C-alpha cells in the first residue's frame, strides 16, 4: 500500500491551546497520542479572486483530541519500538489514532533518532489504520503524523512554545513538513464552513422532528411521546449549549447551513458559556475543598495540642 500524502493538518484553536497549556504546565518532558480523522476534500467549483482554487482533491488530517502521558517512554521502549498492547490499553474509547506528539524543552525543532523510530513503528500495525472520509475509493491512512513541541534555546521574558508538524513517509523513510491550519470561530474564518465537518460530535438528534412545525403538530395531535422526545433532546442540548433552541438545529444541517453561519457562531458561543460556567463551579468547589482541608488541619492541631497538655 502506497503512502497517502497529506496537504495540511487542521486543528481547532481551543485544542491547540489546551495542548500548549498541558505541555507548559508539565514539570518535565512528555509525549502523547493524537486522535482525529482524515478527509478527502474535493476541489470547489466556486471561484474567488482572493482565493486560489486547486483542481486536485486534498487530503487533510484534523486533530480533534489528544492524550498526554506524564513522562516519556509511555507506549514505546528506549529504542523507539512501539508496544501495541499499551496502545490498546490507553485507547479505551477506540478513537481513531492519527499520530503522536512529543514535547521537549530547549532542543532543536527537528525529530530525533528515537522519535523517528517511534513514528516509523506506528504504521507497522495494520490495526491502527483508519479509513479516509469522503474518498472516492476505499483508502486507509496509517497513523504517520508527528507533532513536535519545544521551547526556545534561550530564556525569554514571554513564555514561548514552538511547534512543527510532520508526516512520515515510509516509502523513502523521511519526514515531510506540513502546514498547520488553526480553525477558529469568527467572521475571518467563515470560509471554513464551505466544507464544515464537526471535530467533536453533538448528541444524536432527529432534527426533522425538532422544527417548530413538528412541535406544533405534536401539540395539536397531543402526541405525548413526541413531546417527551423533544423535551429529552432539548435537555441533552442544554448540557452542551444552554439557551439554544432545538428547532434552530434544523437550519444548521444540510446544504442550507452555509446561510446560517451566525446561528452556528451563536451555538458555539453558548457552548463556550456553558463550559465557562462549569469551570466556575469547579473552581468554587475546589476553593471549598481547600477551605475544608484547612479547617480539618486546624481541628487536628487543636486535638493534638490538647492531648499533649493532658
Short mmCIF file of C-alpha atoms in Angstrom, two decimals, residues 48-304:
data_model
loop_
_atom_site.label_atom_id
_atom_site.label_comp_id
_atom_site.label_asym_id
_atom_site.label_seq_id
_atom_site.Cartn_x
_atom_site.Cartn_y
_atom_site.Cartn_z
CA UNK A 48 -12.90 33.81 -5.81
CA UNK A 49 -10.35 36.40 -6.80
CA UNK A 50 -8.84 36.40 -3.31
CA UNK A 51 -8.60 32.60 -3.07
CA UNK A 52 -6.58 30.35 -5.32
CA UNK A 53 -8.62 27.33 -6.36
CA UNK A 54 -7.00 23.93 -6.91
CA UNK A 55 -8.12 21.34 -9.40
CA UNK A 56 -6.96 18.34 -7.35
CA UNK A 57 -8.56 16.97 -4.22
CA UNK A 58 -6.67 17.39 -0.97
CA UNK A 59 -6.11 15.13 1.99
CA UNK A 60 -6.49 16.99 5.28
CA UNK A 61 -5.89 15.44 8.70
CA UNK A 62 -7.93 17.00 11.50
CA UNK A 63 -6.71 16.68 15.11
CA UNK A 64 -9.79 16.56 17.32
CA UNK A 65 -8.32 15.42 20.67
CA UNK A 66 -5.16 14.19 22.34
CA UNK A 67 -3.98 12.04 25.23
CA UNK A 68 -0.83 13.05 27.11
CA UNK A 69 1.31 10.90 29.36
CA UNK A 70 3.17 12.19 32.44
CA UNK A 71 6.61 11.15 31.11
CA UNK A 72 8.44 9.84 28.09
CA UNK A 73 8.66 6.16 27.05
CA UNK A 74 4.91 5.82 27.64
CA UNK A 75 3.96 3.46 24.80
CA UNK A 76 7.43 2.60 23.43
CA UNK A 77 10.81 1.47 24.73
CA UNK A 78 14.15 3.27 24.75
CA UNK A 79 14.88 2.08 21.19
CA UNK A 80 11.66 3.55 19.85
CA UNK A 81 9.81 0.26 19.38
CA UNK A 82 6.06 0.72 19.88
CA UNK A 83 4.24 -1.62 22.26
CA UNK A 84 0.86 -2.32 20.64
CA UNK A 85 -0.58 -3.69 23.89
CA UNK A 86 -0.03 -0.33 25.61
CA UNK A 87 -1.78 1.48 22.79
CA UNK A 88 -4.76 -0.86 23.17
CA UNK A 89 -4.95 -0.21 26.91
CA UNK A 90 -4.65 3.58 26.61
CA UNK A 91 -7.15 3.94 23.75
CA UNK A 92 -10.17 2.62 25.64
CA UNK A 93 -12.65 4.80 23.75
CA UNK A 94 -11.45 3.44 20.40
CA UNK A 95 -10.74 6.88 18.98
CA UNK A 96 -9.08 6.95 15.54
CA UNK A 97 -5.33 7.29 16.09
CA UNK A 98 -3.63 9.52 13.51
CA UNK A 99 -0.22 10.03 15.15
CA UNK A 100 1.60 11.19 18.24
CA UNK A 101 3.38 14.22 19.68
CA UNK A 102 6.45 14.95 21.77
CA UNK A 103 7.41 17.90 23.94
CA UNK A 104 10.99 18.67 24.98
CA UNK A 105 12.42 21.95 26.20
CA UNK A 106 15.31 23.92 24.69
CA UNK A 107 16.04 21.50 21.87
CA UNK A 108 16.13 21.87 18.07
CA UNK A 109 12.78 21.70 16.32
CA UNK A 110 13.51 18.53 14.37
CA UNK A 111 12.79 14.84 15.07
CA UNK A 112 15.38 12.87 16.99
CA UNK A 113 16.52 9.34 16.13
CA UNK A 114 14.22 7.79 18.73
CA UNK A 115 11.25 9.92 17.63
CA UNK A 116 11.92 8.82 14.06
CA UNK A 117 11.92 5.19 15.17
CA UNK A 118 8.63 5.62 17.06
CA UNK A 119 6.94 7.34 14.10
CA UNK A 120 8.20 4.62 11.79
CA UNK A 121 6.87 1.87 14.09
CA UNK A 122 3.31 3.23 14.34
CA UNK A 123 2.29 2.46 10.71
CA UNK A 124 3.64 -1.09 11.04
CA UNK A 125 0.44 -2.15 12.86
CA UNK A 126 -2.41 -2.50 10.31
CA UNK A 127 -5.00 -2.48 13.12
CA UNK A 128 -4.29 1.21 13.68
CA UNK A 129 -5.19 2.22 10.11
CA UNK A 130 -8.28 4.41 9.68
CA UNK A 131 -10.49 4.95 6.61
CA UNK A 132 -10.34 8.23 4.71
CA UNK A 133 -13.62 10.13 4.78
CA UNK A 134 -15.25 11.27 1.52
CA UNK A 135 -12.74 9.29 -0.54
CA UNK A 136 -13.81 8.08 -3.99
CA UNK A 137 -12.35 4.63 -3.27
CA UNK A 138 -11.63 2.69 -0.10
CA UNK A 139 -8.41 4.17 1.25
CA UNK A 140 -6.73 3.57 4.58
CA UNK A 141 -4.48 6.08 6.31
CA UNK A 142 -1.65 4.93 8.53
CA UNK A 143 -1.02 6.93 11.77
CA UNK A 144 2.06 8.72 10.46
CA UNK A 145 1.65 12.25 11.88
CA UNK A 146 4.24 13.58 14.29
CA UNK A 147 3.74 16.90 16.11
CA UNK A 148 6.85 18.28 17.82
CA UNK A 149 6.77 20.95 20.53
CA UNK A 150 9.76 22.71 22.05
CA UNK A 151 10.82 25.97 23.68
CA UNK A 152 13.45 28.48 22.54
CA UNK A 153 17.06 27.67 23.32
CA UNK A 154 17.46 30.99 25.14
CA UNK A 155 15.25 32.04 28.04
CA UNK A 156 12.75 34.77 27.18
CA UNK A 157 10.59 37.12 29.21
CA UNK A 158 7.50 35.91 27.37
CA UNK A 159 6.73 32.21 27.56
CA UNK A 160 7.01 30.86 24.05
CA UNK A 161 6.17 27.43 22.63
CA UNK A 162 7.33 26.42 19.16
CA UNK A 163 5.76 23.58 17.21
CA UNK A 164 6.01 21.88 13.84
CA UNK A 165 4.04 19.09 12.17
CA UNK A 166 5.46 16.24 10.09
CA UNK A 167 4.20 13.25 8.16
CA UNK A 168 6.47 10.25 8.00
CA UNK A 169 6.86 8.78 4.51
CA UNK A 170 7.58 5.08 4.88
CA UNK A 171 8.42 4.73 1.19
CA UNK A 172 11.55 6.90 1.43
CA UNK A 173 11.95 6.91 5.24
CA UNK A 174 11.81 10.68 5.68
CA UNK A 175 9.71 13.34 7.37
CA UNK A 176 7.61 15.66 5.27
CA UNK A 177 6.88 19.04 6.98
CA UNK A 178 3.22 20.03 6.84
CA UNK A 179 1.44 23.37 7.36
CA UNK A 180 -0.94 23.62 10.31
CA UNK A 181 -4.31 25.27 9.77
CA UNK A 182 -5.74 26.60 13.05
CA UNK A 183 -9.52 26.68 12.72
CA UNK A 184 -11.35 29.20 14.90
CA UNK A 185 -14.82 30.73 15.11
CA UNK A 186 -15.37 34.24 13.79
CA UNK A 187 -16.05 36.29 10.65
CA UNK A 188 -12.49 35.84 9.35
CA UNK A 189 -12.89 32.06 9.33
CA UNK A 190 -16.29 31.71 7.65
CA UNK A 191 -14.60 30.28 4.58
CA UNK A 192 -14.02 27.08 6.56
CA UNK A 193 -17.78 26.46 6.69
CA UNK A 194 -17.85 25.62 2.98
CA UNK A 195 -16.64 22.12 3.86
CA UNK A 196 -17.57 22.06 7.54
CA UNK A 197 -17.31 18.79 9.44
CA UNK A 198 -17.54 18.74 13.26
CA UNK A 199 -14.43 17.74 15.21
CA UNK A 200 -16.50 16.56 18.17
CA UNK A 201 -19.97 15.11 17.90
CA UNK A 202 -23.10 16.64 19.39
CA UNK A 203 -25.76 14.29 20.78
CA UNK A 204 -27.68 12.50 18.03
CA UNK A 205 -30.83 14.50 17.40
CA UNK A 206 -33.51 13.82 14.81
CA UNK A 207 -33.80 17.36 13.54
CA UNK A 208 -36.73 16.53 11.29
CA UNK A 209 -38.81 16.13 14.44
CA UNK A 210 -37.41 19.21 16.12
CA UNK A 211 -38.60 22.01 13.86
CA UNK A 212 -41.28 24.42 15.01
CA UNK A 213 -43.84 22.86 12.63
CA UNK A 214 -43.17 19.44 14.14
CA UNK A 215 -43.59 20.88 17.62
CA UNK A 216 -46.97 22.35 16.63
CA UNK A 217 -48.06 19.03 15.14
CA UNK A 218 -47.11 17.27 18.33
CA UNK A 219 -49.14 19.76 20.33
CA UNK A 220 -52.15 19.57 18.02
CA UNK A 221 -52.21 15.79 17.97
CA UNK A 222 -51.34 15.63 21.67
CA UNK A 223 -48.55 13.23 20.84
CA UNK A 224 -47.13 12.67 24.30
CA UNK A 225 -44.30 10.51 23.02
CA UNK A 226 -43.14 13.19 20.62
CA UNK A 227 -43.32 15.84 23.30
CA UNK A 228 -41.25 13.72 25.67
CA UNK A 229 -38.65 13.11 22.96
CA UNK A 230 -38.37 16.83 22.21
CA UNK A 231 -38.00 17.62 25.90
CA UNK A 232 -35.34 14.92 26.27
CA UNK A 233 -33.38 16.15 23.25
CA UNK A 234 -33.66 19.75 24.48
CA UNK A 235 -32.23 18.72 27.84
CA UNK A 236 -29.35 16.93 26.10
CA UNK A 237 -28.66 20.03 24.02
CA UNK A 238 -28.78 22.23 27.16
CA UNK A 239 -25.95 20.13 28.57
CA UNK A 240 -23.78 21.27 25.64
CA UNK A 241 -25.17 24.73 24.84
CA UNK A 242 -27.66 26.16 27.30
CA UNK A 243 -30.15 28.59 25.74
CA UNK A 244 -30.01 27.11 22.22
CA UNK A 245 -33.46 26.14 20.98
CA UNK A 246 -33.80 22.68 19.48
CA UNK A 247 -35.73 23.92 16.46
CA UNK A 248 -32.80 26.04 15.27
CA UNK A 249 -30.65 22.96 14.68
CA UNK A 250 -32.67 22.16 11.58
CA UNK A 251 -31.24 25.30 9.97
CA UNK A 252 -27.64 24.29 10.74
CA UNK A 253 -27.74 20.91 8.97
CA UNK A 254 -27.86 20.29 5.25
CA UNK A 255 -26.96 22.33 2.15
CA UNK A 256 -28.58 25.49 3.53
CA UNK A 257 -26.29 25.58 6.56
CA UNK A 258 -23.88 27.96 4.82
CA UNK A 259 -26.54 30.68 5.06
CA UNK A 260 -26.76 30.38 8.84
CA UNK A 261 -23.18 30.90 9.96
CA UNK A 262 -24.39 33.40 12.54
CA UNK A 263 -26.51 30.69 14.13
CA UNK A 264 -23.52 28.37 14.18
CA UNK A 265 -21.42 31.02 15.89
CA UNK A 266 -24.22 31.53 18.40
CA UNK A 267 -24.26 27.78 19.09
CA UNK A 268 -20.54 27.71 19.80
CA UNK A 269 -20.79 30.86 21.91
CA UNK A 270 -23.42 29.22 24.10
CA UNK A 271 -21.29 26.06 24.33
CA UNK A 272 -18.33 28.16 25.50
CA UNK A 273 -20.54 29.89 28.07
CA UNK A 274 -21.64 26.50 29.34
CA UNK A 275 -18.04 25.36 29.66
CA UNK A 276 -17.13 28.61 31.42
CA UNK A 277 -19.97 28.17 33.92
CA UNK A 278 -18.85 24.60 34.61
CA UNK A 279 -15.29 25.81 35.12
CA UNK A 280 -16.55 28.42 37.59
CA UNK A 281 -18.42 25.74 39.53
CA UNK A 282 -15.32 23.54 39.62
CA UNK A 283 -13.21 26.46 40.82
CA UNK A 284 -15.73 27.29 43.56
CA UNK A 285 -15.93 23.67 44.69
CA UNK A 286 -12.13 23.42 44.74
CA UNK A 287 -11.97 26.51 46.93
CA UNK A 288 -14.47 24.92 49.33
CA UNK A 289 -12.41 21.74 49.45
CA UNK A 290 -9.27 23.72 50.29
CA UNK A 291 -11.17 25.64 52.96
CA UNK A 292 -12.47 22.40 54.47
CA UNK A 293 -8.96 20.88 54.45
CA UNK A 294 -7.59 23.92 56.28
CA UNK A 295 -10.41 23.66 58.81
CA UNK A 296 -9.70 19.97 59.38
CA UNK A 297 -6.00 20.72 59.79
CA UNK A 298 -6.76 23.28 62.49
CA UNK A 299 -9.01 20.81 64.30
CA UNK A 300 -6.33 18.12 64.22
CA UNK A 301 -3.83 20.64 65.57
CA UNK A 302 -6.15 21.58 68.44
CA UNK A 303 -6.80 17.93 69.28
CA UNK A 304 -3.09 17.12 69.25
#
